[in-house]
Short mmCIF file of C-alpha atoms and ligand atoms in Angstrom, two decimals:
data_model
loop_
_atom_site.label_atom_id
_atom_site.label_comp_id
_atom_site.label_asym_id
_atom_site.label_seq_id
_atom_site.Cartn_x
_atom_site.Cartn_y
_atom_site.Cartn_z
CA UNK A 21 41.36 65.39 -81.78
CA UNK A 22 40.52 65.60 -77.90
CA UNK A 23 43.60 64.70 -75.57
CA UNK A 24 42.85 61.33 -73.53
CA UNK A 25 42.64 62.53 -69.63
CA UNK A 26 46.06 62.72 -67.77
CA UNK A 27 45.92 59.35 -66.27
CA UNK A 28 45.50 57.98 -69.22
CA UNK A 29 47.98 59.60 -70.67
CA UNK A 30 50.54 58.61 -67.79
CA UNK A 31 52.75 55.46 -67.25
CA UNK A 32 51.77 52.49 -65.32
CA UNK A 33 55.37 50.61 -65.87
CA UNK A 34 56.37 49.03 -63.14
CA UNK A 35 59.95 50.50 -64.05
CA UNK A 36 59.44 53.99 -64.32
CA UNK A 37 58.32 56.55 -61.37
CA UNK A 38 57.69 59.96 -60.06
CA UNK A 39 60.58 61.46 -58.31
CA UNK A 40 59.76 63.51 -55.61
CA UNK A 41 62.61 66.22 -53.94
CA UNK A 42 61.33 67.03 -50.53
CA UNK A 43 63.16 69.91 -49.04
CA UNK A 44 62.94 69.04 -45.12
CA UNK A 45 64.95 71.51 -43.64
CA UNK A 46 67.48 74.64 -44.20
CA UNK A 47 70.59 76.23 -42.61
CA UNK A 48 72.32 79.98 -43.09
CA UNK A 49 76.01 79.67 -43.69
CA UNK A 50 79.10 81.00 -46.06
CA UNK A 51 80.20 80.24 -49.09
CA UNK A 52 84.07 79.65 -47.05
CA UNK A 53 82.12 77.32 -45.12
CA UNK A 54 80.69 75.20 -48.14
CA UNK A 55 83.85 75.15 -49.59
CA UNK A 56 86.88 73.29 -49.25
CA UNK A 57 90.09 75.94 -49.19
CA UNK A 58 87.77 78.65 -50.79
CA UNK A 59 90.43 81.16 -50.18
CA UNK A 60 92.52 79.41 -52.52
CA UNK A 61 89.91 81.20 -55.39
CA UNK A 62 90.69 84.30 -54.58
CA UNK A 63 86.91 85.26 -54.15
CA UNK A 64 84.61 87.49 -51.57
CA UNK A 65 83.33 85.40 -48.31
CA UNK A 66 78.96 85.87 -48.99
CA UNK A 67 76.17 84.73 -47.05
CA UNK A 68 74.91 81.19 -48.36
CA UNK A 69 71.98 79.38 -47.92
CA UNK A 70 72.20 75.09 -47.82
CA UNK A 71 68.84 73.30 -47.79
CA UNK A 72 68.12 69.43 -46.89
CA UNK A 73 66.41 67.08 -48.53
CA UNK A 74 65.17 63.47 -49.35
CA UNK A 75 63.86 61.71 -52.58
CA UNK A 76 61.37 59.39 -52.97
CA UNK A 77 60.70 57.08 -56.43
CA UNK A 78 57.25 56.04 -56.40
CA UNK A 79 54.91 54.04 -58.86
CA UNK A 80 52.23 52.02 -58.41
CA UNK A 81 54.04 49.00 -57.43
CA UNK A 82 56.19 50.30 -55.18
CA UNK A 83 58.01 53.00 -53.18
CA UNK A 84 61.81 53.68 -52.71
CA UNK A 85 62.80 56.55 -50.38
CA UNK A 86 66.47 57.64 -50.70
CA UNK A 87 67.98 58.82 -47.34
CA UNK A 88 65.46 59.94 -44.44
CA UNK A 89 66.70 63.33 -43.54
CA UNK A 90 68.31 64.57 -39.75
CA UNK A 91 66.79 63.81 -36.74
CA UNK A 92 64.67 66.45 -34.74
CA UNK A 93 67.34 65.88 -32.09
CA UNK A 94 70.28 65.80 -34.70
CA UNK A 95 68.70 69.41 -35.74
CA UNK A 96 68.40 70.65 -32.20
CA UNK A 97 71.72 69.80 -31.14
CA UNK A 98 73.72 71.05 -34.37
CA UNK A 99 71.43 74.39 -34.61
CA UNK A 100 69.86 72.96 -38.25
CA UNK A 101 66.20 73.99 -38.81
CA UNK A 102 63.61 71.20 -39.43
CA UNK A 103 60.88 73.03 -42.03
CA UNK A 104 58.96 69.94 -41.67
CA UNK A 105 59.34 66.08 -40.41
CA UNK A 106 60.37 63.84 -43.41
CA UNK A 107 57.80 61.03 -42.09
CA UNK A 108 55.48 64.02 -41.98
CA UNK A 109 56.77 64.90 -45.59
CA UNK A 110 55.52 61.15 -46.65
CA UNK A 111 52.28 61.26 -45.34
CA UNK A 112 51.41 64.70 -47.32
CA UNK A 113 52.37 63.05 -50.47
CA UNK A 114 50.31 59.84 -49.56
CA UNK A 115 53.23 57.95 -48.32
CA UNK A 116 52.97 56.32 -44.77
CA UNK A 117 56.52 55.15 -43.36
CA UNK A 118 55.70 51.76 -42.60
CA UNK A 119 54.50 50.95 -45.64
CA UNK A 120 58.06 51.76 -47.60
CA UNK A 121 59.73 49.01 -49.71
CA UNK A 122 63.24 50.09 -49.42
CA UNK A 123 65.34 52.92 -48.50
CA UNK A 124 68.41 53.90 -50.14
CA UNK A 125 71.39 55.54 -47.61
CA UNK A 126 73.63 57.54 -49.78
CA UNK A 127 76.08 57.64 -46.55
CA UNK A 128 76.24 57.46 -43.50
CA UNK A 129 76.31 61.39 -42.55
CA UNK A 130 73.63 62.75 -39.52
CA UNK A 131 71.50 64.34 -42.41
CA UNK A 132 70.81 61.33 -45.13
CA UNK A 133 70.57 58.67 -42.22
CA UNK A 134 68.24 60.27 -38.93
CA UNK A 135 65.23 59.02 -38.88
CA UNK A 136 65.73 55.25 -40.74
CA UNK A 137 64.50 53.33 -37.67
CA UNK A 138 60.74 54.64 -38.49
CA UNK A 139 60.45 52.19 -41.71
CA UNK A 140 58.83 48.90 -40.30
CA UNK A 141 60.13 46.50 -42.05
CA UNK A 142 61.68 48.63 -45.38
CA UNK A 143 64.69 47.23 -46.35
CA UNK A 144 68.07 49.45 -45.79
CA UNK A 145 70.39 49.53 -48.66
CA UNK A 146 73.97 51.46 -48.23
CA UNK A 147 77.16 50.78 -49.12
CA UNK A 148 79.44 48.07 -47.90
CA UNK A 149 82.63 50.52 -47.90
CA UNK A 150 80.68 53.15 -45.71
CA UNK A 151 79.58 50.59 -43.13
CA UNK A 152 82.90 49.54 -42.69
CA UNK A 153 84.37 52.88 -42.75
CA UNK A 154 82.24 53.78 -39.86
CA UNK A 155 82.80 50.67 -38.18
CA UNK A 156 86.93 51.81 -38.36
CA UNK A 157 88.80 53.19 -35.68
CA UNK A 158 90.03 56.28 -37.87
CA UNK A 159 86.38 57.09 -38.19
CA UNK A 160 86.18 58.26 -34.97
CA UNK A 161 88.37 61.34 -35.39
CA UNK A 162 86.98 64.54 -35.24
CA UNK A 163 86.99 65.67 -38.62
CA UNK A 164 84.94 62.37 -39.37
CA UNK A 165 83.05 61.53 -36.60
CA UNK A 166 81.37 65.69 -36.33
CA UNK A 167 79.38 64.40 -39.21
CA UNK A 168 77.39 61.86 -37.88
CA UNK A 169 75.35 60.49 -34.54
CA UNK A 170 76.74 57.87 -32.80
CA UNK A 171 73.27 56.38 -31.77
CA UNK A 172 72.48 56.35 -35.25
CA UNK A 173 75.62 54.39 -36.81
CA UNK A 174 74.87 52.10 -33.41
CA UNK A 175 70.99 51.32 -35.20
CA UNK A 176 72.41 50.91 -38.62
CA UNK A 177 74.71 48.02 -37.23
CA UNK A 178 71.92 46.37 -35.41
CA UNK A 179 69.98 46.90 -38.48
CA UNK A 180 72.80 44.93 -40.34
CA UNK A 181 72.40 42.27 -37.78
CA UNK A 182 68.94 42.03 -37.90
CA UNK A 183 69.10 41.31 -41.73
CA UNK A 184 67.40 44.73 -42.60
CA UNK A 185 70.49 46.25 -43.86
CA UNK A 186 71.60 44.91 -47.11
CA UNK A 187 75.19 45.70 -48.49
CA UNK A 188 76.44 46.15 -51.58
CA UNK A 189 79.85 46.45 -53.13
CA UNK A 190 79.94 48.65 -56.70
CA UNK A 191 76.32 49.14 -57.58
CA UNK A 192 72.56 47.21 -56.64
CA UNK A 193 69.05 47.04 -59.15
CA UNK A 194 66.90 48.26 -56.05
CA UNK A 195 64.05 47.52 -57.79
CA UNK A 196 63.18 47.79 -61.81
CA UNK A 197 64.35 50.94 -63.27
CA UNK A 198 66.06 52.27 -60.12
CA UNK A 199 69.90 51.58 -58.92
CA UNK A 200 72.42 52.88 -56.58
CA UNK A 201 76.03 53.03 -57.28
CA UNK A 202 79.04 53.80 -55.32
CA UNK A 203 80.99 57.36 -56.34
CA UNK A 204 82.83 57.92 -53.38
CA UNK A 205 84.91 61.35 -52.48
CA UNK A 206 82.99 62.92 -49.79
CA UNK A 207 82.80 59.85 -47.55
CA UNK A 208 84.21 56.25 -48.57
CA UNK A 209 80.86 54.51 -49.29
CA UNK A 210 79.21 57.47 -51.44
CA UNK A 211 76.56 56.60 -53.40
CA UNK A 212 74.35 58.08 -56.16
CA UNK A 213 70.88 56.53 -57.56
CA UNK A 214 69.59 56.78 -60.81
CA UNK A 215 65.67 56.38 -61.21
CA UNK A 216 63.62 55.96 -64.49
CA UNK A 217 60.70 57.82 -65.17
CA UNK A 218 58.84 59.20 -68.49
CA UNK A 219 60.76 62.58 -68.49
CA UNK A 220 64.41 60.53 -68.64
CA UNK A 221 66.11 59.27 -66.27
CA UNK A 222 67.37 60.95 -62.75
CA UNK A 223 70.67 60.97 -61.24
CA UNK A 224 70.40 61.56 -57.34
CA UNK A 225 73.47 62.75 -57.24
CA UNK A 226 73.07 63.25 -53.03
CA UNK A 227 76.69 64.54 -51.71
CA UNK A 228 78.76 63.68 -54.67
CA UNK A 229 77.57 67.22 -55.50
CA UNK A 230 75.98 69.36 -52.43
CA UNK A 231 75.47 72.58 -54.83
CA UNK A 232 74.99 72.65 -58.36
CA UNK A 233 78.22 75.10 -59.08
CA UNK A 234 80.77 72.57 -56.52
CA UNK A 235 80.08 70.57 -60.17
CA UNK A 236 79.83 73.33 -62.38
CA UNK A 237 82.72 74.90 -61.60
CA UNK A 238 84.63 72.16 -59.64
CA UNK A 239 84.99 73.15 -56.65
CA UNK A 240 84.99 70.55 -53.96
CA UNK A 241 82.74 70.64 -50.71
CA UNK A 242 84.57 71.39 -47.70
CA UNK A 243 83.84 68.00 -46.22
CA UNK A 244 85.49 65.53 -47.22
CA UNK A 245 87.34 62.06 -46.87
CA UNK A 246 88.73 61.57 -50.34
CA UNK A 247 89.15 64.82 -52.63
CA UNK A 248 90.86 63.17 -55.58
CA UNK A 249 87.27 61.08 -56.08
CA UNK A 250 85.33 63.79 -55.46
CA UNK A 251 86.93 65.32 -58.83
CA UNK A 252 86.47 61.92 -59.90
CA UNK A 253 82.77 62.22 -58.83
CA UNK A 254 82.42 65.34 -61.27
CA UNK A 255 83.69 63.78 -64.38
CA UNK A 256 81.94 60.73 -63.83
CA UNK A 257 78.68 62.74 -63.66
CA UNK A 258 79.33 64.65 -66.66
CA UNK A 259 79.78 61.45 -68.49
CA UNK A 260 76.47 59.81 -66.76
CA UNK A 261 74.71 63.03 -68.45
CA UNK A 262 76.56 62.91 -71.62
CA UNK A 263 75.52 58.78 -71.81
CA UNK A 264 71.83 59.58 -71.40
CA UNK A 265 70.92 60.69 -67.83
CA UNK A 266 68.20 63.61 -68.20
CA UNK A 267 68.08 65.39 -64.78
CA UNK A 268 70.48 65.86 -62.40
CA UNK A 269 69.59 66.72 -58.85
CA UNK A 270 72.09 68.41 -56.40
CA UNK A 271 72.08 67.35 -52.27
CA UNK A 272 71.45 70.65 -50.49
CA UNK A 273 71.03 73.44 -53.23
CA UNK A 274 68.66 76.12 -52.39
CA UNK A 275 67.68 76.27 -56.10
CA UNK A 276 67.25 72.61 -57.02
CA UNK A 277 63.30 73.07 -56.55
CA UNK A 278 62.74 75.57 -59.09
CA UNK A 279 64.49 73.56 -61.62
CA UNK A 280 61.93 71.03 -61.68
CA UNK A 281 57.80 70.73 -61.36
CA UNK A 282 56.16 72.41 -58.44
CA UNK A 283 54.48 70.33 -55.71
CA UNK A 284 51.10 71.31 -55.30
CA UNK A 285 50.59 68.98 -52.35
CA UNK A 286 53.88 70.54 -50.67
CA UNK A 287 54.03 74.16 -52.08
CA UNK A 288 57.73 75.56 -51.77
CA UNK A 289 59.03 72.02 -49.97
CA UNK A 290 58.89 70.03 -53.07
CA UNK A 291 59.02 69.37 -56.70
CA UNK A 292 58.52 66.16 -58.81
CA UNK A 293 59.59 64.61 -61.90
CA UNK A 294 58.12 62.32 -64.43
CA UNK A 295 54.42 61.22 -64.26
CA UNK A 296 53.39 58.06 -63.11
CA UNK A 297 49.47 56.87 -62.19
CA UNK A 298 50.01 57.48 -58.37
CA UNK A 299 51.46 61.16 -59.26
CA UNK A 300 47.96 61.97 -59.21
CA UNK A 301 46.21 61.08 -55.52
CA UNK A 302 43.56 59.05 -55.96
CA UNK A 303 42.55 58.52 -52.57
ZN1 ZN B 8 74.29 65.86 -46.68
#
């Protein structure tokens, strides 16, 4: 019996998608950096590597992007390396800005939120707890306020007054077969998405878990607003896993790529999963 040809043979739901991880940029650190109190574990400081990235859910109805990466200037400034533009990113994989239907900010941090203005007219879904917190005087202190760009938090709140920020307390359907819900832990707002496709779903677990072993082996990232939920963060992962949840993919892991397909169309800078009509260009 001959095998029908791949297209055939892939979905055209209009709930399920191909997930795309782009890996946009990379910094050199150590592991008493990326963790919170690490001597308290009694192990050797080592070199450690944390890479950036951005997701995208695409079918052929329509195309969510979750979080749009640092800004070139955000890089510059902070000493980050941009390996490639995350509009840039898009186009490679057939995916021009302007033509997004919504974007998903996990938080409101420099790195998931640089870069939103260049959208059109995508909607901008986030959190109503992070907005606030970042609206709040305590936000300014140091400790907070060293994670993010003040120009930035300025556009999201004329974005919000525009009407092209929508808020949402708990959890949102942003579209068929893709939602975001509020964790918490490292900032107040937190927020993971989980997006159907034909190889089971995907939990976008963004900075709930920067590194695979912070969950693994429970130990917390060194930033931080509210440890006791990022614990809570872990458990309620393991139970989104054990309740169905296929594929779980870590914020800034340097190995996250390899655990899922190669990118052909971004070799090394990306990896998809699930199988949808428009995984395979057709223009
Ligand atoms: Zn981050």
């Amino acid at each position: 019996m001959s095998m029908p040809p791949a297209e055939e043979l892939a979905s055209d739901r209009d709930d399920d998608y191909t997930v795309w991880i782009i890996k946009y940029g990379t910094r050199q650190t150590t592991r008493r950096e990326l963790f919170l109190n690490y001597d308290l574990y009694g192990e050797p400081d080592a070199p450690a590597t944390m890479d950036y990235f951005f997701w995208v859910a695409r079918n052929r109805h329509r195309t969510v992007v979750i979080d749009t990466g640092f800004s070139e200037r955000a890089a510059i400034a902070r000493g980050r390396s941009m390996i490639q533009h995350p509009v840039d990113a898009l186009a490679s994989i057939g995916v021009e800005a302007r033509d997004v239907d919504a974007v998903v900010l996990t938080h409101a941090h420099y790195d998931h939120i640089g870069n939103a203005g260049l959208f059109g007219d995508a909607t901008l879904l986030m959190a109503r707890r992070e907005m606030e917190f970042w609206a709040s005087s305590v936000a300014q202190k140091r400790l907070f306020a060293a994670y993010t760009e003040q120009d930035e938090l300025d556009a999201l709140a004329a974005a919000r007054r525009r009407g092209r920020l929508e808020l949402f307390d708990g959890s949102i359907d942003v579209a068929p077969g893709i939602e975001a819900l509020e964790l918490g832990g490292h900032t107040p707002g937190m927020s993971v998405v989980t997006v159907r496709t034909n190889a089971g779903t995907v939990l976008l677990a963004s900075d709930t878990m920067h590194l695979y072993e912070q969950y693994e082996r429970e130990m917390p990232f060194s930033g931080v607003t509210d440890l006791a939920g990022m614990y809570l963060c872990y458990a309620t992962i393991r139970s989104m896993l054990d309740q169905g949840v296929s594929h779980l993919v870590a914020g800034h892991d340097p190995i996250t790529l390899s655990r899922f397909t190669p990118s052909n169309v971004l070799p090394g800078l990306a990896a998809t999963i699930g199988t949808t009509t428009t995984a395979v260009p057709a223009d």
